[in-house]
Amino acid sequence: AQHKHCVGYDKMTRLIKQERLSYTVNKKRVMRIMKEHSIKADYRQPKRKRVQEQETYEAQNPLNRQFEQAAANQVWVTDTTEIAYNIRKYKVRLHVVLDLYGQ
């Protein structure tokens, strides 16, 4: 109550050691006793960084789903995808350009 329920096992161990008791107290003992008596530290959760949403751009669709083309090099389509890989979350961008005549 003196510390307004903001004491975890680490700080509790330091406070007990300041009392200079005749026996030694380590963190494991304090942690076990706090768990047995359901004593938990009431502390603030760390704030999370929030990323602002970026505006997305969507172009008009002049093809109207008519993908059949009569000659080459008339209509090209493109797509970009960002891929995250590895534990460190490396990112790679994959850009694809496609001529609709060959499809």
XYZ file of N, CA, C and O in Angstrom:
412
model
N 0.831 -1.200 0.000
C 0.000 0.000 0.000
C 0.872 1.259 0.000
O 0.506 2.265 -0.586
N 2.024 1.180 0.656
C 2.913 2.339 0.735
C 3.414 2.746 -0.653
O 3.552 3.927 -0.944
N 3.641 1.767 -1.533
C 4.145 2.050 -2.877
C 3.036 2.039 -3.923
O 3.301 1.970 -5.117
N 1.797 2.096 -3.500
C 0.612 2.193 -4.362
C 0.522 1.035 -5.370
O 0.214 1.230 -6.532
N 0.850 -0.170 -4.925
C 0.741 -1.386 -5.726
C 1.532 -1.316 -7.025
O 1.134 -1.886 -8.032
N 2.639 -0.616 -7.027
C 3.471 -0.480 -8.228
C 4.800 -1.213 -8.074
O 5.776 -0.874 -8.709
N 4.855 -2.205 -7.219
C 6.109 -2.890 -6.944
C 6.044 -4.301 -7.507
O 5.165 -5.080 -7.159
N 6.990 -4.629 -8.376
C 7.110 -5.980 -8.895
C 8.114 -6.761 -8.066
O 8.610 -6.289 -7.040
N 8.440 -7.979 -8.521
C 9.331 -8.819 -7.714
C 10.738 -8.229 -7.622
O 11.411 -8.367 -6.607
N 11.201 -7.550 -8.658
C 12.546 -6.996 -8.653
C 12.673 -5.880 -7.615
O 13.582 -5.877 -6.777
N 11.754 -4.930 -7.655
C 11.798 -3.828 -6.702
C 11.504 -4.315 -5.285
O 12.092 -3.832 -4.317
N 10.613 -5.287 -5.175
C 10.298 -5.847 -3.858
C 11.544 -6.481 -3.241
O 11.812 -6.314 -2.049
N 12.337 -7.180 -4.043
C 13.572 -7.787 -3.542
C 14.531 -6.724 -3.045
O 15.138 -6.867 -1.976
N 14.669 -5.643 -3.794
C 15.563 -4.560 -3.372
C 15.073 -3.906 -2.076
O 15.874 -3.591 -1.198
N 13.784 -3.712 -1.939
C 13.235 -3.114 -0.722
C 13.464 -4.009 0.495
O 13.781 -3.532 1.591
N 13.317 -5.324 0.316
C 13.531 -6.255 1.421
C 15.002 -6.284 1.811
O 15.348 -6.330 2.992
N 15.895 -6.247 0.823
C 17.328 -6.258 1.122
C 17.752 -4.994 1.864
O 18.712 -5.013 2.628
N 17.056 -3.890 1.662
C 17.381 -2.655 2.385
C 17.076 -2.787 3.874
O 17.643 -2.079 4.694
N 16.163 -3.678 4.213
C 15.788 -3.872 5.625
C 16.884 -4.591 6.405
O 16.827 -4.658 7.633
N 17.861 -5.162 5.717
C 18.991 -5.887 6.323
C 18.499 -6.970 7.289
O 18.745 -6.932 8.493
N 17.809 -7.948 6.726
C 17.297 -9.066 7.520
C 18.421 -10.042 7.838
O 19.497 -10.007 7.227
N 18.173 -10.965 8.758
C 19.190 -11.938 9.149
C 19.336 -13.063 8.127
O 20.255 -13.861 8.223
N 18.455 -13.168 7.184
C 18.525 -14.207 6.149
C 18.536 -13.532 4.772
O 18.159 -12.382 4.614
N 18.991 -14.298 3.779
C 19.074 -13.739 2.422
C 17.764 -13.965 1.679
O 17.070 -14.963 1.892
N 17.464 -13.039 0.820
C 16.248 -13.115 0.005
C 16.670 -12.891 -1.440
O 17.358 -11.924 -1.748
N 16.265 -13.810 -2.314
C 16.566 -13.601 -3.732
C 15.272 -13.429 -4.523
O 14.172 -13.574 -3.993
N 15.430 -13.129 -5.787
C 14.270 -12.812 -6.627
C 13.327 -13.993 -6.781
O 12.114 -13.822 -6.813
N 13.890 -15.200 -6.862
C 13.046 -16.383 -7.049
C 12.108 -16.585 -5.863
O 10.927 -16.904 -6.038
N 12.607 -16.386 -4.653
C 11.783 -16.554 -3.456
C 10.672 -15.508 -3.434
O 9.503 -15.819 -3.178
N 11.044 -14.259 -3.717
C 10.050 -13.182 -3.711
C 9.004 -13.438 -4.791
O 7.802 -13.273 -4.569
N 9.452 -13.878 -5.970
C 8.521 -14.153 -7.063
C 7.554 -15.278 -6.675
O 6.346 -15.182 -6.920
N 8.070 -16.331 -6.055
C 7.225 -17.452 -5.643
C 6.207 -17.019 -4.596
O 5.012 -17.337 -4.699
N 6.632 -16.263 -3.605
C 5.712 -15.825 -2.536
C 4.662 -14.873 -3.087
O 3.477 -14.968 -2.734
N 5.076 -13.977 -3.972
C 4.096 -13.058 -4.575
C 3.078 -13.833 -5.397
O 1.887 -13.502 -5.396
N 3.528 -14.872 -6.108
C 2.606 -15.680 -6.911
C 1.626 -16.436 -6.020
O 0.431 -16.524 -6.313
N 2.125 -16.999 -4.906
C 1.263 -17.742 -3.985
C 0.173 -16.865 -3.381
O -0.941 -17.318 -3.136
N 0.487 -15.595 -3.127
C -0.472 -14.679 -2.504
C -1.180 -13.785 -3.521
O -1.850 -12.831 -3.147
N -1.016 -14.101 -4.800
C -1.660 -13.358 -5.901
C -1.346 -11.866 -5.844
O -2.219 -11.031 -6.044
N -0.100 -11.541 -5.578
C 0.322 -10.140 -5.560
C 0.941 -9.820 -6.915
O 1.890 -10.485 -7.347
N 0.376 -8.854 -7.585
C 0.881 -8.452 -8.889
C 1.116 -6.957 -8.896
O 0.391 -6.200 -8.264
N 2.129 -6.545 -9.636
C 2.401 -5.117 -9.760
C 1.406 -4.505 -10.737
O 1.093 -5.080 -11.773
N 0.898 -3.355 -10.387
C -0.018 -2.631 -11.255
C 0.795 -1.532 -11.932
O 1.103 -0.512 -11.336
N 1.167 -1.752 -13.172
C 2.007 -0.783 -13.870
C 1.394 -0.444 -15.219
O 0.582 -1.190 -15.761
N 1.799 0.670 -15.756
C 1.271 1.123 -17.042
C 1.830 0.287 -18.176
O 3.001 -0.056 -18.183
N 0.987 0.006 -19.126
C 1.439 -0.695 -20.324
C 2.199 0.293 -21.197
O 1.822 1.463 -21.293
N 3.263 -0.132 -21.864
C 3.987 0.780 -22.743
C 3.118 1.202 -23.925
O 2.318 0.410 -24.434
N 3.277 2.439 -24.329
C 2.492 2.939 -25.458
C 3.016 2.332 -26.747
O 4.217 2.186 -26.933
N 2.118 2.026 -27.628
C 2.497 1.441 -28.910
C 2.585 2.541 -29.958
O 1.752 3.446 -29.982
N 3.563 2.428 -30.799
C 3.691 3.390 -31.882
C 2.665 3.035 -32.952
O 2.591 1.904 -33.421
N 1.898 3.996 -33.321
C 0.882 3.758 -34.344
C 1.324 4.412 -35.643
O 1.744 5.561 -35.666
N 1.216 3.677 -36.718
C 1.609 4.174 -38.024
C 0.370 4.740 -38.701
O -0.673 4.080 -38.769
N 0.484 5.960 -39.168
C -0.636 6.569 -39.854
C -0.889 5.854 -41.169
O 0.042 5.475 -41.870
N -2.150 5.672 -41.496
C -2.473 5.022 -42.755
C -2.110 5.941 -43.910
O -2.347 7.142 -43.864
N -1.535 5.341 -44.939
C -1.156 6.114 -46.107
C -2.311 6.113 -47.101
O -3.070 5.157 -47.197
N -2.406 7.202 -47.832
C -3.446 7.270 -48.842
C -3.116 6.323 -49.984
O -1.966 6.196 -50.384
N -4.125 5.649 -50.469
C -3.916 4.761 -51.611
C -4.487 5.423 -52.857
O -5.474 6.160 -52.804
N -3.848 5.150 -53.963
C -4.267 5.736 -55.232
C -4.815 4.627 -56.106
O -4.164 3.607 -56.310
N -6.001 4.818 -56.585
C -6.616 3.828 -57.464
C -6.942 4.507 -58.789
O -7.698 5.478 -58.835
N -6.356 3.979 -59.836
C -6.556 4.567 -61.163
C -7.900 4.114 -61.742
O -8.485 3.115 -61.311
N -8.362 4.862 -62.717
C -9.606 4.483 -63.392
C -9.367 3.245 -64.243
O -8.235 2.931 -64.603
N -10.438 2.542 -64.578
C -10.337 1.309 -65.349
C -10.846 1.555 -66.774
O -12.025 1.349 -67.064
N -9.978 1.979 -67.697
C -10.439 2.245 -69.065
C -10.695 0.973 -69.873
O -11.371 1.014 -70.891
N -10.194 -0.182 -69.439
C -10.397 -1.422 -70.200
C -11.795 -2.005 -70.036
O -12.285 -2.699 -70.927
N -12.429 -1.743 -68.908
C -13.743 -2.320 -68.588
C -13.754 -3.830 -68.783
O -14.646 -4.395 -69.401
N -12.712 -4.491 -68.291
C -12.553 -5.943 -68.318
C -12.514 -6.530 -69.725
O -12.828 -7.689 -69.937
N -12.135 -5.760 -70.716
C -11.955 -6.271 -72.079
C -10.458 -6.515 -72.275
O -9.724 -5.653 -72.745
N -10.028 -7.714 -71.919
C -8.611 -8.028 -71.934
C -8.132 -8.595 -73.271
O -6.959 -8.852 -73.438
N -9.007 -8.825 -74.210
C -8.631 -9.349 -75.531
C -8.089 -8.197 -76.375
O -8.797 -7.235 -76.660
N -6.831 -8.295 -76.783
C -6.215 -7.234 -77.576
C -5.865 -7.766 -78.961
O -5.505 -8.925 -79.134
N -5.945 -6.892 -79.988
C -5.725 -7.293 -81.379
C -4.247 -7.279 -81.761
O -3.826 -8.038 -82.629
N -3.447 -6.434 -81.145
C -2.033 -6.332 -81.525
C -1.180 -6.155 -80.268
O -1.673 -5.790 -79.199
N 0.116 -6.390 -80.453
C 1.047 -6.266 -79.322
C 1.334 -4.802 -79.012
O 1.152 -3.921 -79.862
N 1.804 -4.542 -77.822
C 2.213 -3.219 -77.344
C 1.100 -2.163 -77.366
O 1.362 -0.983 -77.529
N -0.143 -2.588 -77.234
C -1.236 -1.625 -77.135
C -1.615 -1.373 -75.670
O -1.838 -0.239 -75.284
N -1.707 -2.466 -74.898
C -2.116 -2.336 -73.502
C -1.115 -3.100 -72.631
O -0.864 -4.287 -72.826
N -0.553 -2.375 -71.655
C 0.355 -2.963 -70.684
C -0.277 -2.798 -69.307
O -0.855 -1.758 -69.010
N -0.152 -3.812 -68.488
C -0.639 -3.730 -67.111
C 0.546 -3.954 -66.165
O 1.535 -4.591 -66.525
N 0.423 -3.415 -64.948
C 1.496 -3.544 -63.973
C 0.927 -3.818 -62.587
O -0.232 -3.492 -62.310
N 1.742 -4.426 -61.757
C 1.358 -4.695 -60.378
C 2.615 -4.626 -59.524
O 3.694 -4.997 -59.953
N 2.455 -4.140 -58.307
C 3.559 -4.051 -57.364
C 3.142 -4.719 -56.066
O 2.052 -4.467 -55.554
N 4.004 -5.582 -55.540
C 3.735 -6.281 -54.299
C 4.947 -6.149 -53.392
O 6.076 -6.260 -53.854
N 4.706 -5.902 -52.106
C 5.796 -5.844 -51.128
C 5.791 -7.132 -50.328
O 4.782 -7.512 -49.748
N 6.935 -7.811 -50.293
C 7.045 -9.099 -49.629
C 8.008 -8.962 -48.449
O 9.116 -8.453 -48.611
N 7.589 -9.418 -47.270
C 8.455 -9.423 -46.094
C 8.950 -10.845 -45.883
O 8.199 -11.806 -45.985
N 10.242 -10.996 -45.591
C 10.806 -12.316 -45.357
C 11.857 -12.244 -44.264
O 12.295 -11.172 -43.883
N 12.232 -13.418 -43.738
C 13.256 -13.579 -42.719
C 12.723 -13.095 -41.364
O 11.678 -12.474 -41.254
N 13.468 -13.390 -40.332
C 13.073 -12.999 -38.976
C 13.159 -11.495 -38.812
O 12.374 -10.881 -38.105
N 14.125 -10.857 -39.473
C 14.321 -9.420 -39.331
C 13.355 -8.610 -40.183
O 13.437 -7.404 -40.260
N 12.444 -9.283 -40.870
C 11.415 -8.633 -41.681
C 12.016 -7.753 -42.782
O 11.655 -6.601 -42.956
N 12.978 -8.318 -43.506
C 13.482 -7.618 -44.684
C 12.342 -7.495 -45.677
O 11.498 -8.367 -45.783
N 12.312 -6.399 -46.411
C 11.240 -6.199 -47.372
C 11.805 -6.082 -48.779
O 12.852 -5.487 -48.993
N 11.078 -6.660 -49.726
C 11.447 -6.611 -51.131
C 10.202 -6.217 -51.907
O 9.097 -6.658 -51.587
N 10.377 -5.369 -52.915
C 9.243 -5.011 -53.774
C 9.362 -5.760 -55.089
O 10.406 -5.770 -55.719
N 8.273 -6.368 -55.481
C 8.210 -7.119 -56.732
C 7.327 -6.337 -57.703
O 6.155 -6.099 -57.428
N 7.911 -5.918 -58.833
C 7.175 -5.163 -59.843
C 6.998 -6.063 -61.069
O 7.973 -6.629 -61.556
N 5.781 -6.167 -61.556
C 5.492 -7.005 -62.719
C 4.845 -6.128 -63.786
O 3.919 -5.362 -63.505
N 5.344 -6.245 -65.015
C 4.783 -5.527 -66.163
C 4.416 -6.593 -67.189
O 5.214 -7.477 -67.498
N 3.214 -6.496 -67.723
C 2.705 -7.547 -68.608
C 1.986 -6.925 -69.787
O 1.185 -6.006 -69.646
N 2.271 -7.478 -70.981
C 1.565 -7.055 -72.186
C 0.341 -7.954 -72.328
O 0.447 -9.178 -72.312
N -0.841 -7.370 -72.480
C -2.074 -8.163 -72.531
C -2.258 -8.908 -73.854
O -3.085 -9.815 -73.924
N -1.498 -8.584 -74.873
C -1.664 -9.267 -76.160
C -1.252 -10.738 -76.055
O -1.917 -11.589 -76.602
N -0.231 -11.039 -75.324
C 0.266 -12.409 -75.218
C -0.568 -13.280 -74.323
O -0.341 -14.473 -74.206
N -1.530 -12.763 -73.663
C -2.304 -13.537 -72.689
C -3.528 -14.098 -73.303
O -4.509 -13.891 -73.573
